[in-house]
mmCIF file of C-alpha atoms and ligand atoms in Angstrom:
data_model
loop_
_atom_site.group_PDB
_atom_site.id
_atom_site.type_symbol
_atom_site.label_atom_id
_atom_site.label_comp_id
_atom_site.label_asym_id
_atom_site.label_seq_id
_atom_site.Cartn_x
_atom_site.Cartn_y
_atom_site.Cartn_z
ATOM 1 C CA UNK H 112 10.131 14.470 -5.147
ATOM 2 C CA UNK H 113 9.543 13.690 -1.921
ATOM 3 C CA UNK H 114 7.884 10.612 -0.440
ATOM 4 C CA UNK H 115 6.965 11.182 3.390
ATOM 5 C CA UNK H 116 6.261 7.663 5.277
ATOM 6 C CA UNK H 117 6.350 5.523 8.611
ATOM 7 C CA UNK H 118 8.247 2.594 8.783
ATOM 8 C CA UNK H 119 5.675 -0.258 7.309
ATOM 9 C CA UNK H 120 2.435 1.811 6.929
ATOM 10 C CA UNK H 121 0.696 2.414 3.939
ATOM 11 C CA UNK H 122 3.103 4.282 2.956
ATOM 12 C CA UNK H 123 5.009 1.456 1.709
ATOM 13 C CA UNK H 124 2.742 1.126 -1.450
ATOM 14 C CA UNK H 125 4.137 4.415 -3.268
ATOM 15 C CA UNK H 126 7.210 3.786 -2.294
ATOM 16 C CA UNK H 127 7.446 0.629 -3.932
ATOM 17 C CA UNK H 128 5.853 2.142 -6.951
ATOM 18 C CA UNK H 129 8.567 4.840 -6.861
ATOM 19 C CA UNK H 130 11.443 2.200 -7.049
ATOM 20 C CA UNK H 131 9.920 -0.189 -9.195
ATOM 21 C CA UNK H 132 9.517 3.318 -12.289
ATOM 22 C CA UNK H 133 12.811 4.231 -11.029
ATOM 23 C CA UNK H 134 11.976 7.629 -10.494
ATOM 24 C CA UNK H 135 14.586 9.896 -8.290
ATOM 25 C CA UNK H 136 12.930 10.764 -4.739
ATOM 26 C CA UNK H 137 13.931 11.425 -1.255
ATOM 27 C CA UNK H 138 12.257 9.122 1.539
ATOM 28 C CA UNK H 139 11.342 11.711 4.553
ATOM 29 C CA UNK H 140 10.210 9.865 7.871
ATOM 30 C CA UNK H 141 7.348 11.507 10.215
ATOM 31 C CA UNK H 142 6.667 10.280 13.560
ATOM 32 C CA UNK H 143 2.868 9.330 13.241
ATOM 33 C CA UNK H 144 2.384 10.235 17.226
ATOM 34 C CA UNK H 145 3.677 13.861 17.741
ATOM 35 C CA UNK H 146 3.499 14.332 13.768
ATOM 36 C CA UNK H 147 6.837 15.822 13.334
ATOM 37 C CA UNK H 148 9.628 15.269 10.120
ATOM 38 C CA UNK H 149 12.355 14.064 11.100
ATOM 39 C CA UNK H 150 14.267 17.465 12.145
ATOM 40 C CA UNK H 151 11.283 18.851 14.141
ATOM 41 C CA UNK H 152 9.503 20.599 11.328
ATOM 42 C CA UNK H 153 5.512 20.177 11.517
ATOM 43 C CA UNK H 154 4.024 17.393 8.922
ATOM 44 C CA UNK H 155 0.497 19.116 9.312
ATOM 45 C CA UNK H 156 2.031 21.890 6.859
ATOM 46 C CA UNK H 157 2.883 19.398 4.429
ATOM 47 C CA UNK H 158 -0.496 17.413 4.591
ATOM 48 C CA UNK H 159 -2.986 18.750 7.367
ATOM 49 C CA UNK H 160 -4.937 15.121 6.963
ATOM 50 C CA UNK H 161 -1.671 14.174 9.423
ATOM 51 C CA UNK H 162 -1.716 10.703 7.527
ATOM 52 C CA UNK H 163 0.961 8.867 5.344
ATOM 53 C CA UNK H 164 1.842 8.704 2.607
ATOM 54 C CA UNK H 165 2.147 12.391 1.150
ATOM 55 C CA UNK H 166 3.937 12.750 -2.269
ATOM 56 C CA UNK H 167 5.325 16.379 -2.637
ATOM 57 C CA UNK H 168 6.860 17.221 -5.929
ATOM 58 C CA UNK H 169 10.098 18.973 -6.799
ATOM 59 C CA UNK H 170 7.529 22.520 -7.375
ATOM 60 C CA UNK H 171 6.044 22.082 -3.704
ATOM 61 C CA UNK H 172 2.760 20.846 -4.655
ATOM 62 C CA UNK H 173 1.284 17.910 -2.517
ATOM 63 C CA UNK H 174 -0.518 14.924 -3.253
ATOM 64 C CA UNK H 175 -1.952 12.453 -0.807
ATOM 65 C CA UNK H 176 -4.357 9.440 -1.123
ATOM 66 C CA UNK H 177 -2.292 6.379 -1.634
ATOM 67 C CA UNK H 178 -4.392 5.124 -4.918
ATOM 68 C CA UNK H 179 -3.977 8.546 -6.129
ATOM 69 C CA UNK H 180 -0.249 8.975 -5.411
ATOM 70 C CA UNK H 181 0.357 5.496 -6.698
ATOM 71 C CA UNK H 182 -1.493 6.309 -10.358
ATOM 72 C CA UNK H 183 0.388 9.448 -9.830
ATOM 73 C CA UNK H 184 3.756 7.395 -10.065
ATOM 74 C CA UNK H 185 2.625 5.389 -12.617
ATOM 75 C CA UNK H 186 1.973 7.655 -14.980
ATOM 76 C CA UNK H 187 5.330 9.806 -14.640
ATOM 77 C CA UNK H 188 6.647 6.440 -16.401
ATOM 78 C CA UNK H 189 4.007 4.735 -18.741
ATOM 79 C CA UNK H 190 6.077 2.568 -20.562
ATOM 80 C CA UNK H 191 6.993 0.928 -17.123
ATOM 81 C CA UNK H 192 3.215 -1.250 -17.311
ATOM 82 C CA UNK H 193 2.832 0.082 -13.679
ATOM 83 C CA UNK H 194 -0.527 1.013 -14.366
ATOM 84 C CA UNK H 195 -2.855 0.525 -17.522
ATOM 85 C CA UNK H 196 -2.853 3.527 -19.946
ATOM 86 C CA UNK H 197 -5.681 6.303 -19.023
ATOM 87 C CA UNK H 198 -8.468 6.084 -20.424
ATOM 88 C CA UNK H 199 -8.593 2.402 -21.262
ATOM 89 C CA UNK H 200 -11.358 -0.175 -19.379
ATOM 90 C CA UNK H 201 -8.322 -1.773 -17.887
ATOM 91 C CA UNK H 202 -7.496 1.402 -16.120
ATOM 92 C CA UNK H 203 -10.870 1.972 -14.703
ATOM 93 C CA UNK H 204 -10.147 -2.085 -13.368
ATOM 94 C CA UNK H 205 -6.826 -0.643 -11.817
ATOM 95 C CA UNK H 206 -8.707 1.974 -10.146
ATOM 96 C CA UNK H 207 -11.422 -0.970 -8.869
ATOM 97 C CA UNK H 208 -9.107 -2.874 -7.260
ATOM 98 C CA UNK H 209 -7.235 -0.184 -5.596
ATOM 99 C CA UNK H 210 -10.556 1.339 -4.265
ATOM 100 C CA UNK H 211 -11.054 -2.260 -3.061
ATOM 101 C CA UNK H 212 -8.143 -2.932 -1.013
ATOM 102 C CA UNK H 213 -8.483 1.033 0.553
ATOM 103 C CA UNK H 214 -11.588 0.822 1.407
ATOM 104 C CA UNK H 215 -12.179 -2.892 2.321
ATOM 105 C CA UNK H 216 -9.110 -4.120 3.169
ATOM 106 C CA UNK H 217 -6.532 -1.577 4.098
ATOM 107 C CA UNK H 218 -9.371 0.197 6.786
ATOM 108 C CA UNK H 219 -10.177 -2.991 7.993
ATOM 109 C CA UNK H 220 -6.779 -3.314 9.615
ATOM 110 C CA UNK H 221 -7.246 0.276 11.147
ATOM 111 C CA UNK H 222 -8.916 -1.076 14.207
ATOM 112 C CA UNK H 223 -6.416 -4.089 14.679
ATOM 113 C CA UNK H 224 -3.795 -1.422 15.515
ATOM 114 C CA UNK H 225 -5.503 0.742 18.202
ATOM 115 C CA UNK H 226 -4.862 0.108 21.122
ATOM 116 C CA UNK H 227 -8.543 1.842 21.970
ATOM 117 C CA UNK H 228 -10.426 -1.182 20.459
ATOM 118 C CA UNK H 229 -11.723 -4.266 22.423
ATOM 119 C CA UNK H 230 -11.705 -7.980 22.179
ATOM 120 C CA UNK H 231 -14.768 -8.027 20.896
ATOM 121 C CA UNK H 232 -14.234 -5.497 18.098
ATOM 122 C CA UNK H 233 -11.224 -6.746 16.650
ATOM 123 C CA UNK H 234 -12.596 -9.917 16.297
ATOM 124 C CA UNK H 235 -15.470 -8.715 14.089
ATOM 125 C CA UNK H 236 -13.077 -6.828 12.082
ATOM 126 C CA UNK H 237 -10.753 -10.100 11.577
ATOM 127 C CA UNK H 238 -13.687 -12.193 11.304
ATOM 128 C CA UNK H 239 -14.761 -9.062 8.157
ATOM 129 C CA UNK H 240 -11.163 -9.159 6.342
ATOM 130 C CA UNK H 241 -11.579 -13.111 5.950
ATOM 131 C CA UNK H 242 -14.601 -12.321 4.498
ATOM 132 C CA UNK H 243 -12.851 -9.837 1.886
ATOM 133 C CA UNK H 244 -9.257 -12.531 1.953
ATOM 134 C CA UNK H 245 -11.885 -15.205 0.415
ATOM 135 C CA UNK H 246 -13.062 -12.758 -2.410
ATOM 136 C CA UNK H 247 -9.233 -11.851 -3.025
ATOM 137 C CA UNK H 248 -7.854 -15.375 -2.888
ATOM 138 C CA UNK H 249 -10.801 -16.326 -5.372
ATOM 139 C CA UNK H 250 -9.519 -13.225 -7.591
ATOM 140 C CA UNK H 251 -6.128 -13.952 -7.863
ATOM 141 C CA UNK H 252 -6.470 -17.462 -7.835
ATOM 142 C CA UNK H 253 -5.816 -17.688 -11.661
ATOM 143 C CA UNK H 254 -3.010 -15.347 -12.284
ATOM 144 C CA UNK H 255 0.450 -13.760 -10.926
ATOM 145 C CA UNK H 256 -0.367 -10.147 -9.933
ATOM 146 C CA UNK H 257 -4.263 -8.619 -9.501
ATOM 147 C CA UNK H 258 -4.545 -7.396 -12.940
ATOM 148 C CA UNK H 259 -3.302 -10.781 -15.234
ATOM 149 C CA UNK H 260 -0.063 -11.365 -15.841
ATOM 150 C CA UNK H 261 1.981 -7.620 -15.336
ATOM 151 C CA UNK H 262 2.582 -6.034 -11.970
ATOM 152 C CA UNK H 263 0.841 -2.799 -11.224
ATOM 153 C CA UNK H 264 0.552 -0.307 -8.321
ATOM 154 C CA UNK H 265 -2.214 -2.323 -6.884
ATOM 155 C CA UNK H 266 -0.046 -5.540 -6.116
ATOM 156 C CA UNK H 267 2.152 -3.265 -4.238
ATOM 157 C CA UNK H 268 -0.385 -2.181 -2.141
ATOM 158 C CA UNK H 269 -1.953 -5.495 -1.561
ATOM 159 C CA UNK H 270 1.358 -6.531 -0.519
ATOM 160 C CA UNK H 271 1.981 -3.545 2.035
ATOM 161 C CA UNK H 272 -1.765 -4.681 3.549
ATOM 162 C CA UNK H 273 -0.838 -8.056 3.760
ATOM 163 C CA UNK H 274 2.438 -7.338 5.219
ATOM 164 C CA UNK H 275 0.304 -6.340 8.473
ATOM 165 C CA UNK H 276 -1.464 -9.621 8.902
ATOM 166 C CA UNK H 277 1.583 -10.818 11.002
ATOM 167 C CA UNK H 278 1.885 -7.714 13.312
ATOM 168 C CA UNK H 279 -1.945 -8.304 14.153
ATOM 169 C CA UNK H 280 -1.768 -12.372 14.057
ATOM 170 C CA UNK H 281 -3.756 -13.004 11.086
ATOM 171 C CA UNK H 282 -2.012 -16.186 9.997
ATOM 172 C CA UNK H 283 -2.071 -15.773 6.269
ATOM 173 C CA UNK H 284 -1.139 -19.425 5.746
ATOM 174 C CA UNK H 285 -5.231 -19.979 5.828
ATOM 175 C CA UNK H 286 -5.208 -18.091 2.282
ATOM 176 C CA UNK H 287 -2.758 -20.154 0.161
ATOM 177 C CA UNK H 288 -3.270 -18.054 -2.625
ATOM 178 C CA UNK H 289 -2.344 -14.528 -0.741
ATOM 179 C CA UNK H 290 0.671 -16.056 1.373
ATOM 180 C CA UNK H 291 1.854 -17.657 -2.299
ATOM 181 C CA UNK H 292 0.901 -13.711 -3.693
ATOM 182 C CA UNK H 293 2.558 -12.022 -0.571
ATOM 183 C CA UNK H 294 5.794 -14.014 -0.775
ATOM 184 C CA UNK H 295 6.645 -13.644 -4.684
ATOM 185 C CA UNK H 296 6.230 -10.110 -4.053
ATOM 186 C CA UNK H 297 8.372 -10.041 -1.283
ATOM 187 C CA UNK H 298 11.315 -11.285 -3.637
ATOM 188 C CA UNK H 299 11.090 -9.025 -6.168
ATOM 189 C CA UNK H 300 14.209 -6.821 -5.814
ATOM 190 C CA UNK H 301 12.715 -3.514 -5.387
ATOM 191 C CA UNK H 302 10.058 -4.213 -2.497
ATOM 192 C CA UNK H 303 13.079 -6.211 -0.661
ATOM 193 C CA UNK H 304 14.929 -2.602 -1.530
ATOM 194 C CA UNK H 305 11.628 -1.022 -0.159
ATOM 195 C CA UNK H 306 11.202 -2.768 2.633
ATOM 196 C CA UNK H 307 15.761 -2.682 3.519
ATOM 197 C CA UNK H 308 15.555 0.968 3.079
ATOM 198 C CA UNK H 309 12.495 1.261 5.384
ATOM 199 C CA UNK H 310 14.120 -1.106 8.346
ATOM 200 C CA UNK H 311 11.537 -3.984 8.069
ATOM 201 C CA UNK H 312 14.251 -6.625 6.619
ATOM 202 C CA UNK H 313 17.825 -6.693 7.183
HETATM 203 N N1 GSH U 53 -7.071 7.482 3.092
HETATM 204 C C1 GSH U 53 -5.646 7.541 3.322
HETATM 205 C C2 GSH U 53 -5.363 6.756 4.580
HETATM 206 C C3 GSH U 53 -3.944 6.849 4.965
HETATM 207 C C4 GSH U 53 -3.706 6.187 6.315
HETATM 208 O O1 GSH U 53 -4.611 5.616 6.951
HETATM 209 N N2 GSH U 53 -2.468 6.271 6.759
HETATM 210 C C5 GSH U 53 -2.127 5.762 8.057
HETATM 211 C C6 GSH U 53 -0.931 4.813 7.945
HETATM 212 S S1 GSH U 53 -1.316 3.348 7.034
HETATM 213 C C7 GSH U 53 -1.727 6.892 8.956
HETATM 214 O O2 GSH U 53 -1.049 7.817 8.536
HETATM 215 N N3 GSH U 53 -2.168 6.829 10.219
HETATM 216 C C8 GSH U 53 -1.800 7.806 11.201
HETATM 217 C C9 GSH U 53 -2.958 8.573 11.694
HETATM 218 O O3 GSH U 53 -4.102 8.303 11.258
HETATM 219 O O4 GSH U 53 -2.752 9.453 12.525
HETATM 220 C C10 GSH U 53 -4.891 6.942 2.143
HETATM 221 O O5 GSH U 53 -5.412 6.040 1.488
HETATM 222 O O6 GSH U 53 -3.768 7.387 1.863
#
C-alpha cells in the first residue's frame, strides 16, 4: 500500500493508523501547491480531488476520505481494537465522532491556513472551534481516548487536528482536557514514529 501525504496535514491521521496495525506501506510525499509526487509524476491521476491523504492499495485501487481510509486501516487488522467491530452501535459511535472532528473541527482550521482570509474571518472561525473545543473537552473529560478506555482511529485524528492549533496560535492550554489528550498521544511510540518519519519532531 501506499499512503500519499504532506508533511503535518491530515494526512497524518492514516498514517498513524497504519503504524499503530502495523501494516506494511510506503509513505509517498506530494507537494500540495503544484500537486506533483515526489519524482514529478501528476497526483491528480492518483486522486483528481488533489487533496491528502489518498490510500492506494497494492492492486491500484484508490481510496480517499480520511474517516474512510482510517476505518479502511482498521479493519485490515480487527483484532488491533483500532476501530469497533462493523456492525456493532459502537461502530456507528466511531463513525460519529470521526464525522465530527471532519466536518466541525478539521474544516474549521481550513480558513486559518489561507493566506486569502481576513482578520475578521479567522477570528470567527477561532472564535467557532472554541465553541466545538468546549463540546470535545466536555466529551473526553471522563476517559483516556474518545471512545472509553481503547485507542481508535478517531484519537489519531483528533490529535493530527490539534496538532495545528500551534501553527495558527490557538493556545490549547485554555482546554486542559485536549492539551492533557494531545500530549499522551504525542508519547505513544508510533505517532512520535509518525510524526519522526514525517519531519515534524526530531
Ligand atoms: N474531505 C477530505 C479533506 C482532505 C483535506 O482537506 N486535505 C487537505 C490537507 S489537511 C489538503 O489536501 N489540502 C490541499 C488542497 O486542498 O489543495 C478528507 O477528509 O480527507
Amino acid at each position: 500500500m501506499k499512503l500519499y501525504y504532506f508533511p503535518g496535514a491530515c494526512s497524518l491521521s492514516p498514517h498513524i493508523a497504519l503504524l499503530e496495525a502495523g501494516l506494511p506501506f510506503t509513505l509517498v510525499k506530494i507537494d500540495s501547491k503544484t500537486k506533483k509526487i515526489e519524482g514529478g509524476a501528476d497526483y491528480l491521476a492518483v486522486n483528481s480531488k488533489g487533496t491528502v491523504p489518498a490510500l492506494q492499495l497494492d492492486d491500484g485501487r484508490v481510496l480517499t476520505e480520511g474517516p474512510a481510509v482510517v476505518q479502511y486501516i482498521a479493519d485490515l487488522k480487527p483484532d488491533s481494537g483500532l476501530a469497533p467491530r462493523a456492525g456493532t452501535f459502537e461502530r456507528y459511535q466511531l463513525m460519529e465522532i470521526l464525522n465530527y472532528i471532519t466536518s466541525e473541527v478539521h474544516k474549521s482550521f481550513s480558513p486559518l491556513f489561507n493566506p486569502a482570509s481576513t482578520a475578521e474571518t479567522k477570528e470567527a472561525f477561532v472564535a467557532n472551534l472554541g465553541k466545538k473545543f468546549d463540546w470535545l473537552s466536555g466529551f473526553l473529560a471522563k476517559k483516556p481516548f474518545l471512545l472509553g478506555n481503547t485507542f481508535t482511529v478517531a484519537d489519531g485524528y483528533l490529535f493530527t487536528v490539534l496538532n495545528w492549533t500551534g501553527h495558527v496560535k490557538i493556545d490549547l492550554s485554555k482546554w486542559p482536557v485536549l492539551a492533557d489528550f494531545k500530549s499522551r498521544i504525542a508519547q505513544r511510540p508510533k505517532v512520535h514514529e509518525a510524526m519522526k518519519a514525517e519531519g515534524l519532531i526530531k
